[in-house]
mmCIF file of C-alpha atoms in Angstrom:
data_model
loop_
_atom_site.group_PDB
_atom_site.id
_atom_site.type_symbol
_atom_site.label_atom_id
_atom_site.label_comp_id
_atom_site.label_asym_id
_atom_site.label_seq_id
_atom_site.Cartn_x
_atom_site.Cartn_y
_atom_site.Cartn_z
ATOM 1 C CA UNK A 1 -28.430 -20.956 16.283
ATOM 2 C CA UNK A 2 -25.284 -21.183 13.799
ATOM 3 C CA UNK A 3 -27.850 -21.273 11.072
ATOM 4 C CA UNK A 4 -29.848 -18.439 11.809
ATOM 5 C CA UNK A 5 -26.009 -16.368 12.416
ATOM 6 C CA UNK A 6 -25.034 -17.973 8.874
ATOM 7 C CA UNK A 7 -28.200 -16.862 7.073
ATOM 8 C CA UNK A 8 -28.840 -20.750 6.386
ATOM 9 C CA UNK A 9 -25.946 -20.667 4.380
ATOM 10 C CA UNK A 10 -24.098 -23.792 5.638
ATOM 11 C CA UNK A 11 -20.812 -25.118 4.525
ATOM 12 C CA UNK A 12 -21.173 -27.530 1.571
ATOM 13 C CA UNK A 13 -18.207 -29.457 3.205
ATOM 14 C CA UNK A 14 -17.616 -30.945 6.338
ATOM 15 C CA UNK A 15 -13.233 -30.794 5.835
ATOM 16 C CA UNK A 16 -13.642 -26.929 5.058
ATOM 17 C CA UNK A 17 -15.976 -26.261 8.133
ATOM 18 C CA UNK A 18 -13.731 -28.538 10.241
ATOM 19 C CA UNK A 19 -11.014 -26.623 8.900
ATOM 20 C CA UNK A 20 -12.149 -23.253 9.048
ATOM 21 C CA UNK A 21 -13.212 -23.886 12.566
ATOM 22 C CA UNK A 22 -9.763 -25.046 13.479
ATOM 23 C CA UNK A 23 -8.131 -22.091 11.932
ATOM 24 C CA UNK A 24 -10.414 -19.812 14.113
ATOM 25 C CA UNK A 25 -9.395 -21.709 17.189
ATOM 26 C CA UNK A 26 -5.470 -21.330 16.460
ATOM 27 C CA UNK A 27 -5.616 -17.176 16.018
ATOM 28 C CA UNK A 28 -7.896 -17.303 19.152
ATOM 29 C CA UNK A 29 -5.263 -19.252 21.160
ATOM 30 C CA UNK A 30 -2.163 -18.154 19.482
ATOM 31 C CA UNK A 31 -0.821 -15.393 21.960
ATOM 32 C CA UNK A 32 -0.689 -18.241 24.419
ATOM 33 C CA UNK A 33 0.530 -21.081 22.507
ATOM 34 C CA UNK A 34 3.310 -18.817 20.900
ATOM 35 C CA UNK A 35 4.363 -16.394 23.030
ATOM 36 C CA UNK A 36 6.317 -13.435 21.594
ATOM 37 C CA UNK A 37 5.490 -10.243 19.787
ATOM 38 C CA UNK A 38 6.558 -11.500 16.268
ATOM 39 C CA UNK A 39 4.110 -14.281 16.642
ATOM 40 C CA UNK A 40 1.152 -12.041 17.673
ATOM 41 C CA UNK A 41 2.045 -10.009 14.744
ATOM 42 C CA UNK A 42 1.355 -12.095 12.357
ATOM 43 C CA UNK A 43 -1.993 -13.627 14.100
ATOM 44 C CA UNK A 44 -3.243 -9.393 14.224
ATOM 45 C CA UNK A 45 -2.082 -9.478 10.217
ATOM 46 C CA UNK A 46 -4.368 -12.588 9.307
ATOM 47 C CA UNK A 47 -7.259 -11.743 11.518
ATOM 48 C CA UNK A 48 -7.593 -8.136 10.066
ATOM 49 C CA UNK A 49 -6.872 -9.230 6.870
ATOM 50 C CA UNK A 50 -10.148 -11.855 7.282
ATOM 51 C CA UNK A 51 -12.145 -8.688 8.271
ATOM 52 C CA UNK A 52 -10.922 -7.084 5.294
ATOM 53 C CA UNK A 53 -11.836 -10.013 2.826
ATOM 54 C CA UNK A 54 -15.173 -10.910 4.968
ATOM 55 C CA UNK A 55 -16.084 -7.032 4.638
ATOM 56 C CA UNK A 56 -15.283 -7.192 0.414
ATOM 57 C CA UNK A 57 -16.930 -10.418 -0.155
ATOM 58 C CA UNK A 58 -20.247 -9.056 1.807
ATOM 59 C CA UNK A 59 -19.956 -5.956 -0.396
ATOM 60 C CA UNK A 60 -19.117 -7.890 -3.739
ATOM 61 C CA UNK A 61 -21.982 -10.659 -2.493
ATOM 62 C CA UNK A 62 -24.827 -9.175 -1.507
ATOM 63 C CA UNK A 63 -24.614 -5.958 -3.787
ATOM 64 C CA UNK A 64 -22.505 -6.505 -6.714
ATOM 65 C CA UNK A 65 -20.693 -4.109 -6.583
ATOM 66 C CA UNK A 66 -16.879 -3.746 -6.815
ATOM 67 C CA UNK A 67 -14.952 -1.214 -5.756
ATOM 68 C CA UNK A 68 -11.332 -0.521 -5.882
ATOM 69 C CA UNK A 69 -11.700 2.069 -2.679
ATOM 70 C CA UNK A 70 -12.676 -0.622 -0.358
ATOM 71 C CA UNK A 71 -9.288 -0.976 0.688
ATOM 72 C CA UNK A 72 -8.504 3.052 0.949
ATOM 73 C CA UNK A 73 -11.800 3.183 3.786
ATOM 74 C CA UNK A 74 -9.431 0.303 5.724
ATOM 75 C CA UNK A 75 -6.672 2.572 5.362
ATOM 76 C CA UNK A 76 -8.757 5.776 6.845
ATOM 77 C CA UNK A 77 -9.496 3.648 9.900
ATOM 78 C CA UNK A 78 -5.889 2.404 10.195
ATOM 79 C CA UNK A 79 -5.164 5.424 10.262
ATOM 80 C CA UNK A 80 -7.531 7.171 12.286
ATOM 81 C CA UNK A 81 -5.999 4.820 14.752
ATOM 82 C CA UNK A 82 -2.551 5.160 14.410
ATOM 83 C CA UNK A 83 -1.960 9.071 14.130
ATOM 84 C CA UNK A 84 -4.281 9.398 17.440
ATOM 85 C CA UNK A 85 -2.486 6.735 19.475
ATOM 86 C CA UNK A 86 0.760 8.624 18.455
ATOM 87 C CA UNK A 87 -0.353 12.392 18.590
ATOM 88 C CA UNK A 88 -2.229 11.163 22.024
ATOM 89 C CA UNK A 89 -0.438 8.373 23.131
ATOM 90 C CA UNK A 90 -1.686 4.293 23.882
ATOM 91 C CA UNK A 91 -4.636 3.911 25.777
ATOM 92 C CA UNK A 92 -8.337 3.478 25.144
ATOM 93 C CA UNK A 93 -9.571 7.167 24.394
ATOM 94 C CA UNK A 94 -6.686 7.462 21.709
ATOM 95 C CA UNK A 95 -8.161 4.144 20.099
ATOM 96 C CA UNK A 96 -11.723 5.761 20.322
ATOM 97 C CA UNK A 97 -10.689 9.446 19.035
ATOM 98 C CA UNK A 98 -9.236 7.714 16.237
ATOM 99 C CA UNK A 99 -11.807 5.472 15.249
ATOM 100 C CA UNK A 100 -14.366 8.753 15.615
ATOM 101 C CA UNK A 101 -12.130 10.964 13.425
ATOM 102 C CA UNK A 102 -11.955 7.799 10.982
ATOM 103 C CA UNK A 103 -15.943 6.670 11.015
ATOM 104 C CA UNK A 104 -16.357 10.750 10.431
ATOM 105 C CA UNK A 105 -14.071 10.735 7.270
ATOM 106 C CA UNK A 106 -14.947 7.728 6.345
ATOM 107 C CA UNK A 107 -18.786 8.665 6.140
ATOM 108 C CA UNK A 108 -18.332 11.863 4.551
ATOM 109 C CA UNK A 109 -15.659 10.478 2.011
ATOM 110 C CA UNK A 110 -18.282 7.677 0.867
ATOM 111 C CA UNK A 111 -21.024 10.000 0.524
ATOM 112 C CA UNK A 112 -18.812 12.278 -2.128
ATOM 113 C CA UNK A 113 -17.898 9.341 -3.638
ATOM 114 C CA UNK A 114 -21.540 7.553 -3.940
ATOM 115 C CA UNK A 115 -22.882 10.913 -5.235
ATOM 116 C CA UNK A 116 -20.459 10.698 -7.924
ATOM 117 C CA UNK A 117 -19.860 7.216 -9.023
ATOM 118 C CA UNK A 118 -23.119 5.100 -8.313
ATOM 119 C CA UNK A 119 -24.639 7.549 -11.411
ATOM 120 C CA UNK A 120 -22.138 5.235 -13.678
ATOM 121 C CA UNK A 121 -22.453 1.272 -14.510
ATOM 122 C CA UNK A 122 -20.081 -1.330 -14.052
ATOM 123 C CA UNK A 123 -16.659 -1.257 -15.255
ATOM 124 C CA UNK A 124 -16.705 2.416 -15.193
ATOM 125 C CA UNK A 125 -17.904 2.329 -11.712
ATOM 126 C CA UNK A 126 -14.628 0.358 -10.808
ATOM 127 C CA UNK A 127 -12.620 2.592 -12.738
ATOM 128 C CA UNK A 128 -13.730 5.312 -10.509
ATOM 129 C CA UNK A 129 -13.246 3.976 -7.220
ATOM 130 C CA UNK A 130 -9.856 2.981 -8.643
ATOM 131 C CA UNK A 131 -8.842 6.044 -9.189
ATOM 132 C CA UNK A 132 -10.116 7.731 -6.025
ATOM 133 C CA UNK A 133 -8.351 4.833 -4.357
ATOM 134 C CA UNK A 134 -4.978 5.826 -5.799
ATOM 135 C CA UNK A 135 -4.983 9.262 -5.559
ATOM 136 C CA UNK A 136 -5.781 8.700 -1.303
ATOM 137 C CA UNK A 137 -2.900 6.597 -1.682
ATOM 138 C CA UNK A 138 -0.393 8.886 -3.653
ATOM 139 C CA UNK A 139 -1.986 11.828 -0.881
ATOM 140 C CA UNK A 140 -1.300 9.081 2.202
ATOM 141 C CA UNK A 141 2.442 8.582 0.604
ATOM 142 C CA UNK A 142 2.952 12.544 0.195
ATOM 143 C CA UNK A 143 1.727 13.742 3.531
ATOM 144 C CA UNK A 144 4.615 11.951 4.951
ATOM 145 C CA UNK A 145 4.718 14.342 8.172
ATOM 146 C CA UNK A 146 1.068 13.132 9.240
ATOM 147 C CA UNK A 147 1.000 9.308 7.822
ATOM 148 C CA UNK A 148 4.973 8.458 7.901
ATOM 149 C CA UNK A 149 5.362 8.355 3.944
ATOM 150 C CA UNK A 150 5.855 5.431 1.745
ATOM 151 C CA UNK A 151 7.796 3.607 5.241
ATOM 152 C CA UNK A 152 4.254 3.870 7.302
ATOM 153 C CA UNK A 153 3.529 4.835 11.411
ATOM 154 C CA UNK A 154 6.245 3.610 14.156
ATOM 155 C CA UNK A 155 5.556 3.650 17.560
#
């Protein structure tokens, strides 16, 4: 079964599967073995930032393609998420407004983008995203009455 989920692409090593497996187990268990907000905090940073990294190295692995405005479609979704559960306050149909709005912007965002940078090879490709990627970051630091400004969302 863990072969067919890992494409029967096992671990080379034993101490790294052991160890990965471990570190899985201590974010799963770390709200109750460390109780306290700053604690769960940090376990939310590392497990999104795994997504993140998972999500690049699928893109980078299976496509070869790297792109510099991987990061800004995390950012779309964080924020989705954030600027409904403030504008509508916490609860579950905030969390799924946002992630609707985000999926939305997200999709039609890409689709620009692929029409206009998959027609280019390699570096220049990267050079592209790049660029989209820090001009949605120099728009998310401007529009600081929507996305909080260079300081970010509070609740």
């Amino acid at each position: 079964m863990i072969a067919r989920l890992l494409s029967h692409d096992l671990p080379r090593s034993r101490i790294l599967a052991g160890l990965l497996i471990a570190i899985v187990l201590g974010l799963a268990f770390a709200p109750f073995l460390f109780p306290g907000a700053k604690a769960l905090n940090v376990a939310a940073s590392i497990l999104y930032t795994i997504v993140l990294v998972a999500s690049f190295d699928l893109l980078l692995g299976y496509t070869g393609i790297f792109s510099f405005a991987h990061t800004m479609f995390f950012g779309i979704g964080a924020y989705g998420i954030a600027i409904a559960s403030i504008r509508m306050g916490p609860g579950w149909d905030s969390i799924a407004v946002g992630v609707v709005c985000a999926l939305i912007l997200s999709t039609l965002l890409s689709l620009v983008i692929g029409l206009l940078s998959l027609r280019v090879r390699a570096l220049f490709y990267a050079m592209i995203t790049l660029a989209v990627a820090a001009a949605f970051a120099t728009l998310a630091g401007q529009m600081s009455d929507l996305t909080g400004g260079e300081d970010g969302l509070n609740f």
